[in-house]
mmCIF file of C-alpha atoms in Angstrom:
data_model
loop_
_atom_site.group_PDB
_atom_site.id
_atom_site.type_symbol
_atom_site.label_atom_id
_atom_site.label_comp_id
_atom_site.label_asym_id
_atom_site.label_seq_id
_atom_site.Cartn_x
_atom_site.Cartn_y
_atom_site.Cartn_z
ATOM 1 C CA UNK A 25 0.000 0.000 0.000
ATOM 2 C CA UNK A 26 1.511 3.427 -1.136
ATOM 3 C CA UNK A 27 1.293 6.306 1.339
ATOM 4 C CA UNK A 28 3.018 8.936 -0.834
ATOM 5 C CA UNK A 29 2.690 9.480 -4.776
ATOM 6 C CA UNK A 30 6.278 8.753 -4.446
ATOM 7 C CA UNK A 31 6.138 5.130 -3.401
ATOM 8 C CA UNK A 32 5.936 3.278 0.225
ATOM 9 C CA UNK A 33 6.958 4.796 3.106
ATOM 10 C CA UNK A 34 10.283 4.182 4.970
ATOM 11 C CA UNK A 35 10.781 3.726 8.643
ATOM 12 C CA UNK A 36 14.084 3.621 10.635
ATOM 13 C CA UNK A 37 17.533 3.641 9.036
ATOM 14 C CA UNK A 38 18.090 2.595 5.930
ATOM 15 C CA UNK A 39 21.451 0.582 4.085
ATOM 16 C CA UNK A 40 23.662 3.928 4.420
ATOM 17 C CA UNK A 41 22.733 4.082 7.963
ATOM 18 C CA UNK A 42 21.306 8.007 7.674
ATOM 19 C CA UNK A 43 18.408 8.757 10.333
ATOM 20 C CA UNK A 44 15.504 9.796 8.439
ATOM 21 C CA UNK A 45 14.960 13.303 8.322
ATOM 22 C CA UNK A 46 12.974 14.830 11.557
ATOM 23 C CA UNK A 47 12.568 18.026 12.914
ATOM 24 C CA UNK A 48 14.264 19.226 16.094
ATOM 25 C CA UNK A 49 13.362 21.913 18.556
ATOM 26 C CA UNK A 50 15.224 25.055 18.066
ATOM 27 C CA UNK A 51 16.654 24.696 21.385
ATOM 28 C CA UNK A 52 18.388 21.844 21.283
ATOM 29 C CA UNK A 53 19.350 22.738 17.718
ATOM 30 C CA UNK A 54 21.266 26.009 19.219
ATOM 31 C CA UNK A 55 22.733 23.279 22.509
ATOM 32 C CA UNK A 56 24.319 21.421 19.570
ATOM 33 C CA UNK A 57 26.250 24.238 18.441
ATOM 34 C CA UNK A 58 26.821 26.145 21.737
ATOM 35 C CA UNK A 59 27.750 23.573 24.118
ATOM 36 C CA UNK A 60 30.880 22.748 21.742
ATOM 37 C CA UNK A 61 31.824 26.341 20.888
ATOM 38 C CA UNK A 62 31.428 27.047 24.738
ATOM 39 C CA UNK A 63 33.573 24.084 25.713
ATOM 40 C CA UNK A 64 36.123 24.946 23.267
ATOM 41 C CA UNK A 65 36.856 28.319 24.629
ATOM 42 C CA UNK A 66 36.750 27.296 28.177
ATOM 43 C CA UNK A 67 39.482 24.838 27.568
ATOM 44 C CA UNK A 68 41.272 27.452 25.694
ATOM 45 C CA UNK A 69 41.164 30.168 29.151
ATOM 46 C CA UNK A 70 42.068 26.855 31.151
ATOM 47 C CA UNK A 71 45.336 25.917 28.922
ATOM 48 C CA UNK A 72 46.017 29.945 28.952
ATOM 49 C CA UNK A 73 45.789 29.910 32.950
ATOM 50 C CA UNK A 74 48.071 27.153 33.159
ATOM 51 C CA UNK A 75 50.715 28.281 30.573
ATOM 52 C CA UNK A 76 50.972 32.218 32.591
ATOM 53 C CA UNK A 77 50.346 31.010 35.765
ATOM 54 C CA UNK A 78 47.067 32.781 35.776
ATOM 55 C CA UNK A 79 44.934 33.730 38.973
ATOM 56 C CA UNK A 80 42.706 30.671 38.509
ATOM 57 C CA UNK A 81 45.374 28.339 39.983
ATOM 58 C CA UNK A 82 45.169 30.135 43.480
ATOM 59 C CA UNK A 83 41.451 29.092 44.067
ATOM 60 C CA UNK A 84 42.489 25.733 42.280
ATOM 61 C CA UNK A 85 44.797 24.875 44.578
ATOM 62 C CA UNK A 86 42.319 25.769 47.556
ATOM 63 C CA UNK A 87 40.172 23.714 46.447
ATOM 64 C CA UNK A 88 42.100 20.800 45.592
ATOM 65 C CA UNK A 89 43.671 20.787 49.162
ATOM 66 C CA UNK A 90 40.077 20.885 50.827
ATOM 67 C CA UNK A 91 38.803 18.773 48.732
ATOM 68 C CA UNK A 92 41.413 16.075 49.881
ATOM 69 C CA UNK A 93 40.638 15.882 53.261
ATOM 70 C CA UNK A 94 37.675 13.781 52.482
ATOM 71 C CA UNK A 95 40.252 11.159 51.487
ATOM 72 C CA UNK A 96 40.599 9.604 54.943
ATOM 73 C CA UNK A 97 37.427 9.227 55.340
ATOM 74 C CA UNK A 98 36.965 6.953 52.146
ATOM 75 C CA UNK A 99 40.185 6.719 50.659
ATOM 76 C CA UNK A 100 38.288 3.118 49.027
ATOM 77 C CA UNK A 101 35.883 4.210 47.403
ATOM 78 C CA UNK A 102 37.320 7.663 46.050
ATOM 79 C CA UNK A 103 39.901 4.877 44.717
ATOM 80 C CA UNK A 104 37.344 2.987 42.997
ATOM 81 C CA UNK A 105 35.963 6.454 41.403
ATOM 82 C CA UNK A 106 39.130 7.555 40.280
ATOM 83 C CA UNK A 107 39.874 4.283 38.439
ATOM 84 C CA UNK A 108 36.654 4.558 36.454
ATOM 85 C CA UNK A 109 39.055 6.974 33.877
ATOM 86 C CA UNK A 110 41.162 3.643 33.377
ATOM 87 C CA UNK A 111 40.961 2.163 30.067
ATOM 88 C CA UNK A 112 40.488 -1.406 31.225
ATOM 89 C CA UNK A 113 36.731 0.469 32.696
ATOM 90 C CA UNK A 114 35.339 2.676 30.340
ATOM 91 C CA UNK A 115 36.436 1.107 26.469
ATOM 92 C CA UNK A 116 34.748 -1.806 28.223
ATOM 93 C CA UNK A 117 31.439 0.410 28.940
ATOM 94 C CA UNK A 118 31.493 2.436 25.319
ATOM 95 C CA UNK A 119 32.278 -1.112 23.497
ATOM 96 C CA UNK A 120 28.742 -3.443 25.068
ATOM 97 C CA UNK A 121 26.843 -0.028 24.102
ATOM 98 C CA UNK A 122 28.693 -0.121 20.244
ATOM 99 C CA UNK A 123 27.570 -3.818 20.446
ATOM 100 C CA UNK A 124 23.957 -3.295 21.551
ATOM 101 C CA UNK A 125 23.441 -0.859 18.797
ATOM 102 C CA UNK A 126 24.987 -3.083 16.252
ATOM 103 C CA UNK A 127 22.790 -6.545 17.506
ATOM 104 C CA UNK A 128 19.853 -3.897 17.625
ATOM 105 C CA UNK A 129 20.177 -2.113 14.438
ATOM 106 C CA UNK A 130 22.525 -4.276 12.037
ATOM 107 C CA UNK A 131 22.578 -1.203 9.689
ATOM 108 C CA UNK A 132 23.798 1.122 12.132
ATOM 109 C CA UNK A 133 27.533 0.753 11.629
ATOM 110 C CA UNK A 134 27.730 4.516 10.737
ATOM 111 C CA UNK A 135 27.470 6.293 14.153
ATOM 112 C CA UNK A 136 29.964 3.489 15.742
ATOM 113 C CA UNK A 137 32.597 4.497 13.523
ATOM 114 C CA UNK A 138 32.339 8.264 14.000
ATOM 115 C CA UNK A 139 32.645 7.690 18.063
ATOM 116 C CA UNK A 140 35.671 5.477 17.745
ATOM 117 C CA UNK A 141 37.919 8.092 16.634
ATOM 118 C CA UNK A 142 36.465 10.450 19.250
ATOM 119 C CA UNK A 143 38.143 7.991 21.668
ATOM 120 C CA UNK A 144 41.047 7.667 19.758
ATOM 121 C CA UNK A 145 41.769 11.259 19.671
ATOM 122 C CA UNK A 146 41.712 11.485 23.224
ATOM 123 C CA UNK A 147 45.568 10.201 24.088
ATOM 124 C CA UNK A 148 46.793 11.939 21.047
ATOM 125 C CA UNK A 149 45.284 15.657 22.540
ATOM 126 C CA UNK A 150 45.666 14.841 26.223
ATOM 127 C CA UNK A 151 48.990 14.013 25.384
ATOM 128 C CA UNK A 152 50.427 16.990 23.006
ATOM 129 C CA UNK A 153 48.834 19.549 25.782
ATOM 130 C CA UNK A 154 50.632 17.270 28.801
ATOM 131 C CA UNK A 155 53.709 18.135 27.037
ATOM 132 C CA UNK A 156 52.847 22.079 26.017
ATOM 133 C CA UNK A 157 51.593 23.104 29.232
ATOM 134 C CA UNK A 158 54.433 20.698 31.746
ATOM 135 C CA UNK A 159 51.820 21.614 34.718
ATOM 136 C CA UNK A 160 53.041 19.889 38.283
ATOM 137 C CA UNK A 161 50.721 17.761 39.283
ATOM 138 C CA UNK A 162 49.514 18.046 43.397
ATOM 139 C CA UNK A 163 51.612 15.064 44.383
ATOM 140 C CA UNK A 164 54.816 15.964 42.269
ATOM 141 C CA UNK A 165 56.247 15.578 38.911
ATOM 142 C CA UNK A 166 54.671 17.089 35.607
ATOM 143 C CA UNK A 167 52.551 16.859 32.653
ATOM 144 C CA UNK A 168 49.153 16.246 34.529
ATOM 145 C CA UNK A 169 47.145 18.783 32.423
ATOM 146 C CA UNK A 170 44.874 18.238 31.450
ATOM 147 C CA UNK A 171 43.483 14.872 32.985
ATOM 148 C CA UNK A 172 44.222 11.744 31.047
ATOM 149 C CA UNK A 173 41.766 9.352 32.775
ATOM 150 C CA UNK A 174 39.116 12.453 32.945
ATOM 151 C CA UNK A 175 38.693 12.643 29.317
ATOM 152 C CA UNK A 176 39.002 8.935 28.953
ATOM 153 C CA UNK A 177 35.937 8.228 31.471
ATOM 154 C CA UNK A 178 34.017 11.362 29.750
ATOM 155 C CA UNK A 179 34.313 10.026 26.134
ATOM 156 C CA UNK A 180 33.787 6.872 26.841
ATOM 157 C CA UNK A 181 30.812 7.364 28.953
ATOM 158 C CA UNK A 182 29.494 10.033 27.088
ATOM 159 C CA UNK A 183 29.802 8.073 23.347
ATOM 160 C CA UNK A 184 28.066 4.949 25.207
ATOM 161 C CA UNK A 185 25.148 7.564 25.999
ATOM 162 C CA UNK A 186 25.055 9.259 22.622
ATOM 163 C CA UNK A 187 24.468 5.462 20.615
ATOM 164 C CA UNK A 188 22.061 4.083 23.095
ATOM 165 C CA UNK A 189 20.123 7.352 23.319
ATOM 166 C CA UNK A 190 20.137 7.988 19.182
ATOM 167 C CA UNK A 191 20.647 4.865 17.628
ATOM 168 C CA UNK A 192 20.087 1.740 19.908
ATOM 169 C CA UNK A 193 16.184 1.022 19.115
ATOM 170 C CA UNK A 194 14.968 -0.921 16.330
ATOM 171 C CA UNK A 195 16.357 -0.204 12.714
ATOM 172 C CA UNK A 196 18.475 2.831 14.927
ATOM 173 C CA UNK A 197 15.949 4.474 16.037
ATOM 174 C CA UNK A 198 16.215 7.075 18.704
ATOM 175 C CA UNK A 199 14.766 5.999 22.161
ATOM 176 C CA UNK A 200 12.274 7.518 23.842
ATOM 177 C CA UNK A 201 13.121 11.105 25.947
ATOM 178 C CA UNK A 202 12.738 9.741 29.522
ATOM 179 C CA UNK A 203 14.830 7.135 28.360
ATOM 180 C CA UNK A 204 17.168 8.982 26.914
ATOM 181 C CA UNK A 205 17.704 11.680 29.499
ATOM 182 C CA UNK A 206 18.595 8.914 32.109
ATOM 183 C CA UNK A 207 21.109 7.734 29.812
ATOM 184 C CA UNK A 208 22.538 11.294 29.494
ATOM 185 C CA UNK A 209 22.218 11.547 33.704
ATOM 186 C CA UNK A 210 23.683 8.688 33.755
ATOM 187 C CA UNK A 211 26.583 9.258 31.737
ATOM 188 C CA UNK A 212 27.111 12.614 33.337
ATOM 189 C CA UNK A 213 27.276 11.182 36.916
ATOM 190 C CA UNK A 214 29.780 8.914 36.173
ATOM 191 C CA UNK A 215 32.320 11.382 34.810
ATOM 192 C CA UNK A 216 31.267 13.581 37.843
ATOM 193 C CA UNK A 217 32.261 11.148 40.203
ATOM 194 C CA UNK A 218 35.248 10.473 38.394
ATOM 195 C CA UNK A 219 36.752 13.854 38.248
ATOM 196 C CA UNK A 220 36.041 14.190 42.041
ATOM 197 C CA UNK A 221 38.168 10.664 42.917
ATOM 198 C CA UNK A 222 41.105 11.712 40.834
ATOM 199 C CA UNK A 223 40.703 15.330 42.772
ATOM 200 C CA UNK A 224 40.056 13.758 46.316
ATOM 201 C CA UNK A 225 42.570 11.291 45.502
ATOM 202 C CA UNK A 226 45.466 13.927 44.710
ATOM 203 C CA UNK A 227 46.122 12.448 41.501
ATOM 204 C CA UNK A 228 44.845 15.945 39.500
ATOM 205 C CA UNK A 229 43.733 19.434 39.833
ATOM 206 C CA UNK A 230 40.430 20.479 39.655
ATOM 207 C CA UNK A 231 41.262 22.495 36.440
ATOM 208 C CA UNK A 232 43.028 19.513 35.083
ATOM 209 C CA UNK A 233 39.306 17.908 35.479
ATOM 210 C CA UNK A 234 37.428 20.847 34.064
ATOM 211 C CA UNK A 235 39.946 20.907 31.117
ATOM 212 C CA UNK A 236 38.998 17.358 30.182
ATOM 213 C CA UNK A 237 35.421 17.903 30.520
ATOM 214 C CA UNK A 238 35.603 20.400 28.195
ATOM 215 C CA UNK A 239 37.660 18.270 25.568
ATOM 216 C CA UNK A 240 35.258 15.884 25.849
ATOM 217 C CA UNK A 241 32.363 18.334 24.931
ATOM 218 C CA UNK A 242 34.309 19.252 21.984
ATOM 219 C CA UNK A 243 35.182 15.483 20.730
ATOM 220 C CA UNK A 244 31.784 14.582 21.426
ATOM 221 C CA UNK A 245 29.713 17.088 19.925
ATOM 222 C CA UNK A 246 31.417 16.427 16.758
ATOM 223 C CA UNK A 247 30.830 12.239 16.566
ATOM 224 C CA UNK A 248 26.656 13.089 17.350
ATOM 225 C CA UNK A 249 27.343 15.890 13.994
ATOM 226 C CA UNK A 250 29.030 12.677 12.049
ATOM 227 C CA UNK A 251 26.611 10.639 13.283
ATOM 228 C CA UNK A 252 23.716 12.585 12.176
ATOM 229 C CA UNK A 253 24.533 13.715 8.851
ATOM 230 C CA UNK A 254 25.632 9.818 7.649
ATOM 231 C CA UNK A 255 27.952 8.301 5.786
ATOM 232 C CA UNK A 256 29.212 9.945 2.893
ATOM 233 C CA UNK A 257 27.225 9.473 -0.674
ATOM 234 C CA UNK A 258 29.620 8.838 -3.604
ATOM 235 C CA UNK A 259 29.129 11.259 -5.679
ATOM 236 C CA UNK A 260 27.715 10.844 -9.338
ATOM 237 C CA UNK A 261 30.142 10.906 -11.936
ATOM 238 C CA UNK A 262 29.665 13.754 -14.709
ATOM 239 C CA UNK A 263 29.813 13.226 -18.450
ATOM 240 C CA UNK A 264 32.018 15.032 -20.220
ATOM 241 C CA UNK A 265 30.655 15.932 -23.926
ATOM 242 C CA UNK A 266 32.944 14.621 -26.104
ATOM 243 C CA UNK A 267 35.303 17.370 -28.456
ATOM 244 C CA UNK A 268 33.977 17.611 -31.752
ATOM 245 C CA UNK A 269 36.031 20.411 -32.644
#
């Protein structure tokens, strides 16, 4: 049965693994392109505060140093928090939700392969700004801005939250808003209590943390844009007239 003049309708994603089209609410629409734009300058005042020894690192240190008295208290399970940034926890976390949206949605290949190199960009950033900025971490020794295991746990999480929330339902479709939200919460919780075990912990500064929060806006943002515009078409070849000159 036709709905359209222009044949049967489709529903889900089809073989290139593109969302059909659907309109969004201007307000998210503008979060999409603020929330990176934001991030990115904030991480650009952060790597400026570090580099001239701005007035920033005064109340960062403050804070740091209160912050770690909680650690005697429950030096455990700060512990446990802080080693949610390793690698052997959260490329565990982001790879069952890049399986559960490939089992769910076979076609959906597309937005799996635009978060993977969110992830892999992470070491390669993390590390070129360890080595610009040389910050002293609160323990000793240098090159602990901005937080390795911060942006790790923050990509991770947050790319495990952006394919079960957009892709993960049947033929990729997005899941429902309450759904989705708690995904989001979820995701944002985790790196929250992350950041504060590697703070309690002594292992970073809370600007280190903030830093890799915003990186992981940034690197984020930009697999849900891949994500949502699809895989690339290739393009139609033209014909050249032939020279009958």
């Amino acid at each position: 049965m036709s709905y359209t003049p222009l044949g049967p309708r489709e529903t889900g994603r089809g073989r290139s693994g593109r969302l059909p089209h659907s309109p969004e609410r201007p307000f998210v629409s503008l979060l999409r392109t603020a929330a990176p734009a934001a991030a990115l300058l904030l991480l650009a005042v952060a790597c400026r505060q570090v580099l001239a020894d701005g007035p920033l690192l005064g109340p960062d240190r403050d804070l740091a140093a209160e912050l770690r008295t909680a650690d005697a208290a429950a030096r455990g399970l700060y512990q446990l928090l802080a080693d949610l940034g390793n690698m052997a926890v959260a490329l565990p976390v982001f790879a069952v939700a890049a399986g559960w949206v490939l089992v769910r949605a076979r076609s959906c290949w597309w937005p799996v392969c635009c978060t993977v190199p969110a992830l892999v960009c992470v070491p390669v950033v993390v590390s070129g700004l360890k080595a610009w900025t040389g910050r002293c971490g609160p323990l000793g020794g240098e090159g602990y801005f901005p937080s390795g295991h911060a942006a790790t746990a923050a990509v991770a999480f947050g790319c495990a939250a952006l394919l079960l929330a957009e892709h993960a339902g049947p033929g990729g479709a997005r899941a429902a808003r309450p759904a989705a939200w708690s995904l989001w919460a979820a995701a944002a919780a985790l790196t929250a209590a992350n950041g504060l075990g590697l703070v309690v912990r002594g292992y970073h500064w809370p600007l280190d943390v903030a830093a890799s929060w915003c990186l992981a806006v940034v690197l984020t943002a930009a697999a849900s844009a891949a994500a949502r515009r699809g895989p690339p078409r290739p393009g139609r070849r033209r014909r050249v007239a032939p020279d009958r000159g």
